mmCIF file of C-alpha atoms in Angstrom:
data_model
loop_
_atom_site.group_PDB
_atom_site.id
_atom_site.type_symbol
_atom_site.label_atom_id
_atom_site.label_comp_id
_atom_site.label_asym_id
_atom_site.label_seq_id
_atom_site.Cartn_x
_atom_site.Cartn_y
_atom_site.Cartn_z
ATOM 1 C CA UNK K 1 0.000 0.000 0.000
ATOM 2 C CA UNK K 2 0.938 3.675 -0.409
ATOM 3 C CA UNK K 3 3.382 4.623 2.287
ATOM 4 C CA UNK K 4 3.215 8.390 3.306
ATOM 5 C CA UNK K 5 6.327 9.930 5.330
ATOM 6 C CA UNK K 6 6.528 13.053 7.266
ATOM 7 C CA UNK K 7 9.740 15.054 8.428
ATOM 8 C CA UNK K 8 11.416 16.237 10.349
ATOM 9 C CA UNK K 9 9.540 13.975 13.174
ATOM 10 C CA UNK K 10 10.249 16.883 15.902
ATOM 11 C CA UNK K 11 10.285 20.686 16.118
ATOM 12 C CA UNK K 12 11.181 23.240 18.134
ATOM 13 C CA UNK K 13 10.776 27.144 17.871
ATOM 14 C CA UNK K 14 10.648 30.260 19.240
ATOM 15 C CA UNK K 15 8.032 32.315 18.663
ATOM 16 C CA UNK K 16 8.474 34.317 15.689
ATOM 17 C CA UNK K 17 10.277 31.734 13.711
ATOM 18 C CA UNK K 18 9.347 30.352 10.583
ATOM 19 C CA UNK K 19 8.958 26.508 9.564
ATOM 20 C CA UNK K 20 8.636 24.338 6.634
ATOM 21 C CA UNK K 21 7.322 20.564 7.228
ATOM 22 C CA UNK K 22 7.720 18.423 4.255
ATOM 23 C CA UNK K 23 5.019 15.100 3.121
ATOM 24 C CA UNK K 24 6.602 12.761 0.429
ATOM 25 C CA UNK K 25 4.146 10.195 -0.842
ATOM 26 C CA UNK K 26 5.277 6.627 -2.287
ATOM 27 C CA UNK K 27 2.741 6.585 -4.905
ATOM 28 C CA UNK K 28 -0.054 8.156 -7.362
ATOM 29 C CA UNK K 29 -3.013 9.966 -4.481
ATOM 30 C CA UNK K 30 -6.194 11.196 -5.448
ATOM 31 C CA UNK K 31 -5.513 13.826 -2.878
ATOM 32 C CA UNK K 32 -3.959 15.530 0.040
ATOM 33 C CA UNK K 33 -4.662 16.740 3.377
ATOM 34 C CA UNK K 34 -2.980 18.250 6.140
ATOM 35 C CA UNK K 35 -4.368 18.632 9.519
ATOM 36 C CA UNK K 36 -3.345 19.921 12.852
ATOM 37 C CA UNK K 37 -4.039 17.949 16.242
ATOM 38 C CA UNK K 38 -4.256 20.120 19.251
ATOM 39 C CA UNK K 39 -3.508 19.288 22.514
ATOM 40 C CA UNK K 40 -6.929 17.822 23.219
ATOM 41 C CA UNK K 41 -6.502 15.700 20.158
ATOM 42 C CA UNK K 42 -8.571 16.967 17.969
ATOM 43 C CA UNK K 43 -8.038 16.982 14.306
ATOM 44 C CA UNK K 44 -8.102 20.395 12.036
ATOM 45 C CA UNK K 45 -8.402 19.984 8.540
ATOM 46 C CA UNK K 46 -6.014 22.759 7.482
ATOM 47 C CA UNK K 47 -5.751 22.431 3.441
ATOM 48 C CA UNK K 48 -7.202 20.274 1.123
ATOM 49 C CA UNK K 49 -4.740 20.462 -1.640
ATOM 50 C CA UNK K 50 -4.198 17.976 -4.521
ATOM 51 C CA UNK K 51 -1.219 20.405 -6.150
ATOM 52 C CA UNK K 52 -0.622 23.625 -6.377
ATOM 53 C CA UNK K 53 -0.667 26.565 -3.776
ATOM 54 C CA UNK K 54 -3.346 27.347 -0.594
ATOM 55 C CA UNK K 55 -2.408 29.840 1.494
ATOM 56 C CA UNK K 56 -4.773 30.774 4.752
ATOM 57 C CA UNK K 57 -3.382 33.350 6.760
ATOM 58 C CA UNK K 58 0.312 32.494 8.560
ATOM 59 C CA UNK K 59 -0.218 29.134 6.894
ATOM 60 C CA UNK K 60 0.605 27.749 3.081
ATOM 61 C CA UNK K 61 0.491 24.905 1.568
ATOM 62 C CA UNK K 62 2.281 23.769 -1.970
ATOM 63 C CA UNK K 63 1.817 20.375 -3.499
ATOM 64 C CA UNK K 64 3.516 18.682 -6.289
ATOM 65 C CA UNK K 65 1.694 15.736 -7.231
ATOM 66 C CA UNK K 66 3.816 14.756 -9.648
ATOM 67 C CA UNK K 67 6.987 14.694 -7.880
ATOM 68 C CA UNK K 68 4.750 13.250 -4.479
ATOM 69 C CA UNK K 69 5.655 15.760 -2.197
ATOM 70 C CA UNK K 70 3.475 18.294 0.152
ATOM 71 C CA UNK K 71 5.334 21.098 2.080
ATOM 72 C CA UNK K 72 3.476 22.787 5.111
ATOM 73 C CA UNK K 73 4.999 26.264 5.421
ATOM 74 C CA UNK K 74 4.809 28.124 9.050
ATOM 75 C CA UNK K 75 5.394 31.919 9.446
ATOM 76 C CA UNK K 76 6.215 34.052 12.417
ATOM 77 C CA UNK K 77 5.181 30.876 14.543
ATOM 78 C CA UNK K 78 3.322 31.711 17.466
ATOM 79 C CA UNK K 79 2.840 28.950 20.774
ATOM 80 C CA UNK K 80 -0.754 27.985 19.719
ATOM 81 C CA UNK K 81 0.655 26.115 16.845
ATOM 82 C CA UNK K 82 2.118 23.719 19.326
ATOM 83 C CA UNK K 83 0.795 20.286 18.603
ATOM 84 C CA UNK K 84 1.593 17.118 15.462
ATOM 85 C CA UNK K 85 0.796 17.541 12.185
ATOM 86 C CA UNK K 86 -0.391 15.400 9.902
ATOM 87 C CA UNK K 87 -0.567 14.987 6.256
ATOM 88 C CA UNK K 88 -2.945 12.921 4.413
ATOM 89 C CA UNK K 89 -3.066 10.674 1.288
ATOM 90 C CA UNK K 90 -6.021 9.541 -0.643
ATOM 91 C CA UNK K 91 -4.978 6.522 -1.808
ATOM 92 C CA UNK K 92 -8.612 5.135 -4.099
ATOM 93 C CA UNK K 93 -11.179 5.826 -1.081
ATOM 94 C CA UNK K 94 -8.521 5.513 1.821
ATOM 95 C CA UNK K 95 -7.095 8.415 3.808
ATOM 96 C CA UNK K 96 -3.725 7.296 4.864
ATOM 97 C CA UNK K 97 -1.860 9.152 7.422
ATOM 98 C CA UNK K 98 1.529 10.098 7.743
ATOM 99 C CA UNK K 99 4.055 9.767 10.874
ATOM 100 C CA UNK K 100 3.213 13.720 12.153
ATOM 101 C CA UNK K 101 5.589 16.647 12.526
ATOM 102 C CA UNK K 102 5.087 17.195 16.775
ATOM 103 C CA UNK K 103 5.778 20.867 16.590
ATOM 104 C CA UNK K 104 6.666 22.742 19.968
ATOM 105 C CA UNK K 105 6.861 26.763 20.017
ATOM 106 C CA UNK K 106 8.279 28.354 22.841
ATOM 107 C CA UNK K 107 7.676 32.048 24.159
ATOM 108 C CA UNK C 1 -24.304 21.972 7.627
ATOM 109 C CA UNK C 2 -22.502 18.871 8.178
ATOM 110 C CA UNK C 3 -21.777 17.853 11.847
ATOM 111 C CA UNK C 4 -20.238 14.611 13.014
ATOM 112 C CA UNK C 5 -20.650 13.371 16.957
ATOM 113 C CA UNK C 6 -18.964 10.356 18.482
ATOM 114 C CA UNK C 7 -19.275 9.472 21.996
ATOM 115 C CA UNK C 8 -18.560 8.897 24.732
ATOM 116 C CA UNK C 9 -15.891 11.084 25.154
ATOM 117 C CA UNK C 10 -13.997 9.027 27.668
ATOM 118 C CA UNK C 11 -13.656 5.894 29.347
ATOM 119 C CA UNK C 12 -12.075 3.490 31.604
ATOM 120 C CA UNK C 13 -12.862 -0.689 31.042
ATOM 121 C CA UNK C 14 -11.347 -3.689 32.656
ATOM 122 C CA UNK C 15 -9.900 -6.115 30.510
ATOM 123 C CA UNK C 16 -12.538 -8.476 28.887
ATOM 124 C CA UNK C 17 -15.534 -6.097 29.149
ATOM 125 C CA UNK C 18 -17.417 -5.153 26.132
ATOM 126 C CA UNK C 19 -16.996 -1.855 24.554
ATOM 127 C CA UNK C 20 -19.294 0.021 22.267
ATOM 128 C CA UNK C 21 -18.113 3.671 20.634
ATOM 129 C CA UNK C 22 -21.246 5.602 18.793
ATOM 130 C CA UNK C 23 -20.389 7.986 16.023
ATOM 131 C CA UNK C 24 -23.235 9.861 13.940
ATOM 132 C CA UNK C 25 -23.008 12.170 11.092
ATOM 133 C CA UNK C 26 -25.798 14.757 10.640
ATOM 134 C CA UNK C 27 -26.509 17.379 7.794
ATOM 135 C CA UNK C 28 -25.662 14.207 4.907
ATOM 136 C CA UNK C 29 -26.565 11.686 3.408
ATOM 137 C CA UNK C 30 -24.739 8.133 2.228
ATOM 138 C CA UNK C 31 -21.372 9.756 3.588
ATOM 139 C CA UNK C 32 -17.969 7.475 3.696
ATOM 140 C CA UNK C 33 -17.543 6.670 7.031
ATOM 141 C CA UNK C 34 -14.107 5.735 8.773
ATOM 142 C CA UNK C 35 -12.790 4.723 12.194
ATOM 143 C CA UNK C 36 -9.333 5.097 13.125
ATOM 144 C CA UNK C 37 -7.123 4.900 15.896
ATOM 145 C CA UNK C 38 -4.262 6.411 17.430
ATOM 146 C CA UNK C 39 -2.132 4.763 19.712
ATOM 147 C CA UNK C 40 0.427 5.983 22.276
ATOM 148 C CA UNK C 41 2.301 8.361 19.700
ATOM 149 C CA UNK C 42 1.853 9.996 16.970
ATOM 150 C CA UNK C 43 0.423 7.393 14.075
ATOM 151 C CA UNK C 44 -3.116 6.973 13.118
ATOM 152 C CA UNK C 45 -4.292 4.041 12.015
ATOM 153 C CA UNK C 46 -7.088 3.120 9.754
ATOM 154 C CA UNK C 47 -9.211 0.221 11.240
ATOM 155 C CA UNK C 48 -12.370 0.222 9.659
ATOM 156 C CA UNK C 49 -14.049 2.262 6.336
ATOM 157 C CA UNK C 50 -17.791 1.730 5.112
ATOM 158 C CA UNK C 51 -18.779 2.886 1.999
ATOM 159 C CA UNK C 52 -22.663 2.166 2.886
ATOM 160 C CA UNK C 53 -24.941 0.486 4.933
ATOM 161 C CA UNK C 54 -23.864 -3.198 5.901
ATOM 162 C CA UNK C 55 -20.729 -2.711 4.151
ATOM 163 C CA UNK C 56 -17.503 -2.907 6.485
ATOM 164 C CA UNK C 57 -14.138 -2.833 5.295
ATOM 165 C CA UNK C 58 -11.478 -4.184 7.720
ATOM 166 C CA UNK C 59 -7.479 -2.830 7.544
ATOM 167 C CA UNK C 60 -6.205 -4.802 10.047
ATOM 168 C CA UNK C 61 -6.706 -8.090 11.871
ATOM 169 C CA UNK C 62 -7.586 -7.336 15.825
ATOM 170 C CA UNK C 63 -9.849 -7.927 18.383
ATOM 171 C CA UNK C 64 -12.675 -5.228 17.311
ATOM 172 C CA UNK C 65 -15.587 -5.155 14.800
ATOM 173 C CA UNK C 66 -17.381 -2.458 13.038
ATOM 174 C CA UNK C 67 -21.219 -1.900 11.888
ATOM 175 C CA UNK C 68 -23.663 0.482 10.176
ATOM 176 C CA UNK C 69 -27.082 -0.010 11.074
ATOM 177 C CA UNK C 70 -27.757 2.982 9.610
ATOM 178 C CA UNK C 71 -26.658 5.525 6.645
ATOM 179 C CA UNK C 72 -25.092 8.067 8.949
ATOM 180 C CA UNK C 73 -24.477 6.111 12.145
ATOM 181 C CA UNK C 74 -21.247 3.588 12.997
ATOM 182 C CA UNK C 75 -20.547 1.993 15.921
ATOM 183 C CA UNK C 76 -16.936 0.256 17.057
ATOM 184 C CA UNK C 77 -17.295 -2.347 19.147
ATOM 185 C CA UNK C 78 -15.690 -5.117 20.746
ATOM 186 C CA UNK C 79 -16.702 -8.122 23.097
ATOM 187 C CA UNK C 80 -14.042 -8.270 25.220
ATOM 188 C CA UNK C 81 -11.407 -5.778 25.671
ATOM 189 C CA UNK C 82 -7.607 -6.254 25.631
ATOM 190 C CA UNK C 83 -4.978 -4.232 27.306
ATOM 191 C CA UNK C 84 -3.678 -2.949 23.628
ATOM 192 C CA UNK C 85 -6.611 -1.779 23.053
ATOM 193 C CA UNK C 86 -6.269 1.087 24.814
ATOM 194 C CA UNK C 87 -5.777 4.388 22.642
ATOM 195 C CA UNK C 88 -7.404 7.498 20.681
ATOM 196 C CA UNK C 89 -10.502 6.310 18.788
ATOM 197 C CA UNK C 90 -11.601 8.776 15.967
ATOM 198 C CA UNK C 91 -14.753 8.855 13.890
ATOM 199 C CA UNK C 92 -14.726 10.285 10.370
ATOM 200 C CA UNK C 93 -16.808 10.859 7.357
ATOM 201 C CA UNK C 94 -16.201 12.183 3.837
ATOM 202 C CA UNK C 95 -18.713 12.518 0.999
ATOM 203 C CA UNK C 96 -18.967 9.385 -1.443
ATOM 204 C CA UNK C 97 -16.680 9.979 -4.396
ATOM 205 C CA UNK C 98 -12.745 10.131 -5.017
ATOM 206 C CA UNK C 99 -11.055 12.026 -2.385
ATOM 207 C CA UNK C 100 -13.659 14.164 -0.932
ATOM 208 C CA UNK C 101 -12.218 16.290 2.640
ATOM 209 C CA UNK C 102 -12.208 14.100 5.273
ATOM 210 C CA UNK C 103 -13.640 15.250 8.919
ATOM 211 C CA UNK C 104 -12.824 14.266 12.359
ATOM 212 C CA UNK C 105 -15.538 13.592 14.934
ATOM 213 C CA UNK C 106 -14.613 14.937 18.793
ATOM 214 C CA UNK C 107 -12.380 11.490 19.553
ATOM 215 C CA UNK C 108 -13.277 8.796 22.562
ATOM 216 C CA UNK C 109 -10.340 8.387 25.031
ATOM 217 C CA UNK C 110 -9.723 4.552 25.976
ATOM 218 C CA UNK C 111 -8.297 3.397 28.251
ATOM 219 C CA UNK C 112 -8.418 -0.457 29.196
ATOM 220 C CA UNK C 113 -7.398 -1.505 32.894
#
């Protein structure tokens, strides 16, 4: 099956500092996610991106689908981004998950 | 709009009780519907997926079973509870079709004693 593969595994900022969080992707996806889980554990869908560019506020997103890599970019990081990150893959009708990105920003 | 509720939120079993998590999806109809859970760590891991009503598709081989009794409602269970069991259990439903967004339900803490 489609193996999806996050790095770096761990994080650590100060506030202010930016970030980049890369996804590679073994094989062909329908489509890609990333989320963030907060310290409660919920899950955030933050972009729904298949390729190209999203940007939503401090947060962007760039896929390139046909090179199987998603990058999660991070600006002037602030400590309520603390928490893993996820990426996605849509592999046929299958969401598989990658290994997270625990990010920690200090004050 | 679309709202997804799983419950209960939390709870404590002793080993070889039953277990029975509730997830419902409101606001849609015929939706994908997913459990998955998340161990000690990071990783989540998908268990089950139904694509519609009486149809359960198992990833792995363990000691729990899914059903869909109805179009926007599926329950985890298990009949008796093992010690590995314990984890993050999280509902999640996307519309039918190829790589729809995927949402999370609230998550049901386990914990198996």
């Amino acid at each position: 099956g489609i193996q999806v593969e996050q790095s770096p595994p761990d994080l650590i900022l100060q506030e202010g500092a930016n970030s980049t969080l890369r996804c590679n992707f073994s094989d062909s996806v329908n489509n890609l996610q990333w989320f963030h889980q907060n310290p409660w554990g919920q899950l955030i869908n933050l972009f729904y991106i298949p390729s190209g560019t999203k940007q939503n506020g401090r947060l962007s997103a760039t896929t390139v689908a046909t090179e199987r890599y998603s990058l999660l970019y991070i600006s002037s990081s602030q400590t309520t981004d603390s928490g893993v990150y996820f990426c996605a893959a849509y592999n046929t009708d299958k969401l598989i998950f990658g290994t997270g990105t625990r990010l920690q920003v200090f004050p | 709009s679309q709202t997804i509720h799983q419950w209960p939120a939390t709870l404590v079993q002793p080993v070889g009780s039953p277990l029975s998590l509730e997830c419902t999806v409101e606001g849609t109809s015929n939706p994908n519907l997913y459990w998955y859970r998340q161990a000690a760590g990071r990783g989540l891991q998908l268990l089950f997926y139904s694509v519609g009503i009486g149809q359960i598709s198992s990833e792995v081989p363990q000691n729990l079973s899914a059903s869909r009794p109805q179009d926007r409602q599926f329950i985890l269970s298990s009949k008796k509870l093992l010690l590995s069991d314990s984890g993050f259990y999280l509902c999640a439903w996307n519309r039918q079709g190829s790589g729809n967004t995927i949402y999370f339900g609230e998550g049901s803490w386990l914990t198996v004693v």
